[in-house]
mmCIF file of C-alpha atoms in Angstrom:
data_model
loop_
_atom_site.group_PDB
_atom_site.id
_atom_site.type_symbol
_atom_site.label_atom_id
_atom_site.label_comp_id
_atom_site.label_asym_id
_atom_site.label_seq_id
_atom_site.Cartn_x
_atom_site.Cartn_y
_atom_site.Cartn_z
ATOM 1 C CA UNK A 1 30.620 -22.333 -92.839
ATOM 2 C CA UNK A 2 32.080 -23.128 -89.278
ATOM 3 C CA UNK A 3 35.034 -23.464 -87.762
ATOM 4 C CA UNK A 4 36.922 -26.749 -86.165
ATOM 5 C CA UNK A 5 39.936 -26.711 -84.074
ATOM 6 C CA UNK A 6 41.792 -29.665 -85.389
ATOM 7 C CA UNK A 7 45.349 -30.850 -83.638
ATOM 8 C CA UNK A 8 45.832 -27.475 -82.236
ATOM 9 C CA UNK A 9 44.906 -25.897 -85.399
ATOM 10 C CA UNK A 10 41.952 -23.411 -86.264
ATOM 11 C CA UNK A 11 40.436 -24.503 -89.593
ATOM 12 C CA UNK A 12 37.762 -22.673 -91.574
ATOM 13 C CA UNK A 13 35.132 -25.354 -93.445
ATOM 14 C CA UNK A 14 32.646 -24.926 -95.880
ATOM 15 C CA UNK A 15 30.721 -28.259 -95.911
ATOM 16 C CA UNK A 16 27.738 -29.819 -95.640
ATOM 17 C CA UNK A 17 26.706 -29.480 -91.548
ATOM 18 C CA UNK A 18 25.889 -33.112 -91.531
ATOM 19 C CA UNK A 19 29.373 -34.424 -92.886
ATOM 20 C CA UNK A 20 30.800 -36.909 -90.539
ATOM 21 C CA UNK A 21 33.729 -35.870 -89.046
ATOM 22 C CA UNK A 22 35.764 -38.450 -90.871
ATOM 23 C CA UNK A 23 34.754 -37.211 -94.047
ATOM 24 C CA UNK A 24 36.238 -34.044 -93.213
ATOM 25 C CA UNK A 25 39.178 -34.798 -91.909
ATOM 26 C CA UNK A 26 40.026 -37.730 -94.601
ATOM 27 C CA UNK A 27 38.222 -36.029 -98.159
ATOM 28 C CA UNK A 28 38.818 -32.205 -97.276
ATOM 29 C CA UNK A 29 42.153 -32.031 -95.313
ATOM 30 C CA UNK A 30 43.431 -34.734 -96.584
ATOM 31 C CA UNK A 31 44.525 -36.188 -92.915
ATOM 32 C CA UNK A 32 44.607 -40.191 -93.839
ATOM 33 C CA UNK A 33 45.538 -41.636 -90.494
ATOM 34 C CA UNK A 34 41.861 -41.968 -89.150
ATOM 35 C CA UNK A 35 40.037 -44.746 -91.071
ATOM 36 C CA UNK A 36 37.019 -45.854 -92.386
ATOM 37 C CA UNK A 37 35.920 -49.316 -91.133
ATOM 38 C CA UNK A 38 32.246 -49.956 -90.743
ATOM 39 C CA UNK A 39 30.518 -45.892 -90.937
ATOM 40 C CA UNK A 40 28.197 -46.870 -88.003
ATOM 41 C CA UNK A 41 30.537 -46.387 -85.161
ATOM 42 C CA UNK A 42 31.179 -49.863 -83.769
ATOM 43 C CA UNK A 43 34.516 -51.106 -85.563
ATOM 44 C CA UNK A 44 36.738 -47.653 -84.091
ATOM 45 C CA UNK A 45 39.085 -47.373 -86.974
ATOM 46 C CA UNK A 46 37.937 -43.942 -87.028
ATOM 47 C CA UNK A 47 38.679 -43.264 -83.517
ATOM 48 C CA UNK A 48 39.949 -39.290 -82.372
ATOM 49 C CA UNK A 49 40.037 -37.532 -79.476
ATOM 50 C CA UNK A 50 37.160 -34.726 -78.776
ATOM 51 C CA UNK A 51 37.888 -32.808 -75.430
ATOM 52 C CA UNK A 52 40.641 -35.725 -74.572
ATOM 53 C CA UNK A 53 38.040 -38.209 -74.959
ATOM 54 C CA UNK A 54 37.524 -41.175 -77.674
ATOM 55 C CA UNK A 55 35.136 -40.513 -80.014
ATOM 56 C CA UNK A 56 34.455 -42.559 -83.475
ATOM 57 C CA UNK A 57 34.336 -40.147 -85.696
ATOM 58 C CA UNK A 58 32.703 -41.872 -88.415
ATOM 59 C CA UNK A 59 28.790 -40.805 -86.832
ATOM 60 C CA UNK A 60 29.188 -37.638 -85.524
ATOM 61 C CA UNK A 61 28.369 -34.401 -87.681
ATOM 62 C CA UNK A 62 31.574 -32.505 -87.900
ATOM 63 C CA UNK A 63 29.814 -29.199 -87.522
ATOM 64 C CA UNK A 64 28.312 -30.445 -83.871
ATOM 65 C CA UNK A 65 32.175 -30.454 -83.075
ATOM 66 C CA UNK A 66 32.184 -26.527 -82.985
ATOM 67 C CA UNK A 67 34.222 -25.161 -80.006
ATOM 68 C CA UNK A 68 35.689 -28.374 -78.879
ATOM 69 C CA UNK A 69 39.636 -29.699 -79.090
ATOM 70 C CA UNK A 70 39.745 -32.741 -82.132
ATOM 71 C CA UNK A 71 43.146 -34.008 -81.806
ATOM 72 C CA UNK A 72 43.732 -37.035 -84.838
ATOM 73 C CA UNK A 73 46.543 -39.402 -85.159
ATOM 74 C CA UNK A 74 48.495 -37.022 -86.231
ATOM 75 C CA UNK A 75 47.923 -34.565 -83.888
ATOM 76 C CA UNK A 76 48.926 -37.298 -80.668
ATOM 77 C CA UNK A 77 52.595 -36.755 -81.225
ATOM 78 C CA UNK A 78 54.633 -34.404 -84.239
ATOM 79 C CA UNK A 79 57.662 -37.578 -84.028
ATOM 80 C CA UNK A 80 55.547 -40.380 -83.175
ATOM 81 C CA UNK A 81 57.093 -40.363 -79.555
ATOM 82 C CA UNK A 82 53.414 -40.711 -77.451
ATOM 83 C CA UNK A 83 54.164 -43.550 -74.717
ATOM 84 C CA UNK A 84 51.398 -45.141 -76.329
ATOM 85 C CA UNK A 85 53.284 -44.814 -79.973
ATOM 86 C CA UNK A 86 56.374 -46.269 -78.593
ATOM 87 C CA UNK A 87 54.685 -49.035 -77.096
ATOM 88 C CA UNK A 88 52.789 -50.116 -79.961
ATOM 89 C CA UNK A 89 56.433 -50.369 -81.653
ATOM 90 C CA UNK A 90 58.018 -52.026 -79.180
ATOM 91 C CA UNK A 91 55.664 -54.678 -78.838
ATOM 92 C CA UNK A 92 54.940 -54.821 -82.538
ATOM 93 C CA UNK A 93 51.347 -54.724 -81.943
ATOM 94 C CA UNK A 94 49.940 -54.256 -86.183
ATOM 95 C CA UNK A 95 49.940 -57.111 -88.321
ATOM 96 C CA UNK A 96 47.907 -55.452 -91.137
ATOM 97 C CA UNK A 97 47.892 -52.027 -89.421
ATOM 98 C CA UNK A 98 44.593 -50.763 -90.720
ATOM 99 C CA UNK A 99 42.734 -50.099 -87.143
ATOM 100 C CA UNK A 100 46.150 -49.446 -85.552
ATOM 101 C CA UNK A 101 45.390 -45.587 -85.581
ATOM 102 C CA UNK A 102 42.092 -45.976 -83.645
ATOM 103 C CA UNK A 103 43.579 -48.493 -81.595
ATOM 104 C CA UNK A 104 46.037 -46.478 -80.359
ATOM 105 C CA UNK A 105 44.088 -43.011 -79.597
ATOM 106 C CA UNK A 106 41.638 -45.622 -77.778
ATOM 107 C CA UNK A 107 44.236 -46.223 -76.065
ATOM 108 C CA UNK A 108 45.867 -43.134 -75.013
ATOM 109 C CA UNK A 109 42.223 -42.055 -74.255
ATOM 110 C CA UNK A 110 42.625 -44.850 -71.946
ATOM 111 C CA UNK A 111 45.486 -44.295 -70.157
ATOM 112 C CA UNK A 112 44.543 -40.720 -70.018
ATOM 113 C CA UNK A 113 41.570 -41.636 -67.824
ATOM 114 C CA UNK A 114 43.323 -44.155 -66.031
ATOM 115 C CA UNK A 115 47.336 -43.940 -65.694
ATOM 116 C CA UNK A 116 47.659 -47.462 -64.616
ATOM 117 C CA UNK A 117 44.431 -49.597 -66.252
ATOM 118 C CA UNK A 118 44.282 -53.304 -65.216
ATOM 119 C CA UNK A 119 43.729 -55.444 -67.754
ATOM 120 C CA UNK A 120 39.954 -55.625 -66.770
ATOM 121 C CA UNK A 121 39.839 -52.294 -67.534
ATOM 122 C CA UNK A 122 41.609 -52.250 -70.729
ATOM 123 C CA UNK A 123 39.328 -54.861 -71.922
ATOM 124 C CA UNK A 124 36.058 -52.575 -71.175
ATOM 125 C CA UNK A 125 37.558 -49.643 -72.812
ATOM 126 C CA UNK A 126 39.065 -51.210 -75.745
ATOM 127 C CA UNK A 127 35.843 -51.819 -77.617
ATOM 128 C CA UNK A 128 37.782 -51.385 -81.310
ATOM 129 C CA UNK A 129 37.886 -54.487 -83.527
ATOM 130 C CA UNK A 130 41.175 -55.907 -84.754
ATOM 131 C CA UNK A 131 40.652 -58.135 -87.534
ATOM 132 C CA UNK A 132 44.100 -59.531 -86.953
ATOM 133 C CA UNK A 133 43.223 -60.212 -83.364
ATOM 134 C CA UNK A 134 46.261 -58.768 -82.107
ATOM 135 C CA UNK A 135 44.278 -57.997 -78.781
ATOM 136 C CA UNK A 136 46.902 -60.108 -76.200
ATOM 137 C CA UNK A 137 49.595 -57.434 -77.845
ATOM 138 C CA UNK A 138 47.532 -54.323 -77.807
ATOM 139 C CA UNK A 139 46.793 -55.182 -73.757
ATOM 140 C CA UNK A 140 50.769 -55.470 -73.228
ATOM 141 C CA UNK A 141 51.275 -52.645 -74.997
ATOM 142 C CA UNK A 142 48.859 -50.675 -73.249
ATOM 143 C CA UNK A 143 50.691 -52.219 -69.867
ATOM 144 C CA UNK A 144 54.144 -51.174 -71.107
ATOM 145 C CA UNK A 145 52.872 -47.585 -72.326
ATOM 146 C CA UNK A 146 51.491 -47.286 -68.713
ATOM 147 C CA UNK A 147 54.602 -48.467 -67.108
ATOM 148 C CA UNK A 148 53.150 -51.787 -65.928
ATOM 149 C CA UNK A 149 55.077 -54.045 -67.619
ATOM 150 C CA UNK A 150 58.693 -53.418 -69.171
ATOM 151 C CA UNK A 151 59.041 -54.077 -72.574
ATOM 152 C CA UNK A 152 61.343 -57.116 -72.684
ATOM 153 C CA UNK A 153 58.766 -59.110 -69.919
ATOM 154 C CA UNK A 154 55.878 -57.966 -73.170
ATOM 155 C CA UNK A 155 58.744 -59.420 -75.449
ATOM 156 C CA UNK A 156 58.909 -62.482 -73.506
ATOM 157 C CA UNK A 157 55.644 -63.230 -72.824
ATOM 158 C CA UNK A 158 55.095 -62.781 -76.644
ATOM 159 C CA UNK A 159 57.832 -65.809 -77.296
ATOM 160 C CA UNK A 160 56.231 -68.184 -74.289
ATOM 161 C CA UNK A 161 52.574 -67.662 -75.876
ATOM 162 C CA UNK A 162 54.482 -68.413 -79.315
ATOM 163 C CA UNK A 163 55.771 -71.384 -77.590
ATOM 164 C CA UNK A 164 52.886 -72.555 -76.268
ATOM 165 C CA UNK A 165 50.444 -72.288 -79.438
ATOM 166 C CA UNK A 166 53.115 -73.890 -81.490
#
């Protein structure tokens, strides 16, 4: 038995010290949001935070995670109101949605680290695959959650590359 504090939360677990953290969070506390992708930590649909930092959570033992701050999808913002949240919204950054969760605490990771990230920078820390390929919308909406870019120039720029693939 040990002890995890999850999105602020103390919880009490009795399971296997080995159990990837993603296992716990999705098959014993039921918390959805962080997905499964590949298990072997190089997709980042499983993505948290662990001490503010991005961490797939897919290879890590959950009981190594004793005494540090897990904060999940859920845990970024109670109303969904994280810049990076709104951003993602306002850009329309998912198509399918399924690595949107890691995408975005990758992101706010990001941003936590750096406030104002150019976009080489967003491309070295944004190492999660998007099968979609929605990666031109996740860098604006990385730029607009960072106050880079405002979202009607992310808007725009969306309808001239439109333009221009068309």
């Amino acid at each position: 038995m040990f002890e995890l504090k999850i999105n602020g939360k103390a919880v009490k677990l009795d399971v296997e010290t080995d159990m990837p953290l993603l296992w716990v969070l999705r098959e014993e506390l039921g918390m959805t949001g962080t997905k499964y992708g590949c298990g072997i930590a190089q997709c980042g649909a499983c993505t948290v935070h662990v001490n503010g930092a991005a961490l797939r959570s897919c290879s890590v033992p959950a009981a190594s995670l004793a005494g540090t701050d897990i904060t999940t999808i859920e845990g970024l913002s109670p109303n969904s109101a994280h810049p990076v949240q709104r951003a993602w919204a306002n850009v329309d950054v998912p198509q399918c949605g399924y690595c949107q969760s890691g995408q975005i605490m990758a992101a706010a990771a990001l941003l936590k680290a750096v406030p104002k990230p150019t976009d080489k920078d967003i491309d070295e820390a944004m190492t999660n695959i998007c099968r979609c390929g929605t990666y031109q919308r996740i860098r604006e909406a990385i730029h607009v959650a960072a106050g880079t870019v405002k979202t009607s120039d992310a808007s725009l720029n969306e309808l001239v590359q439109y333009i221009v693939r068309a």
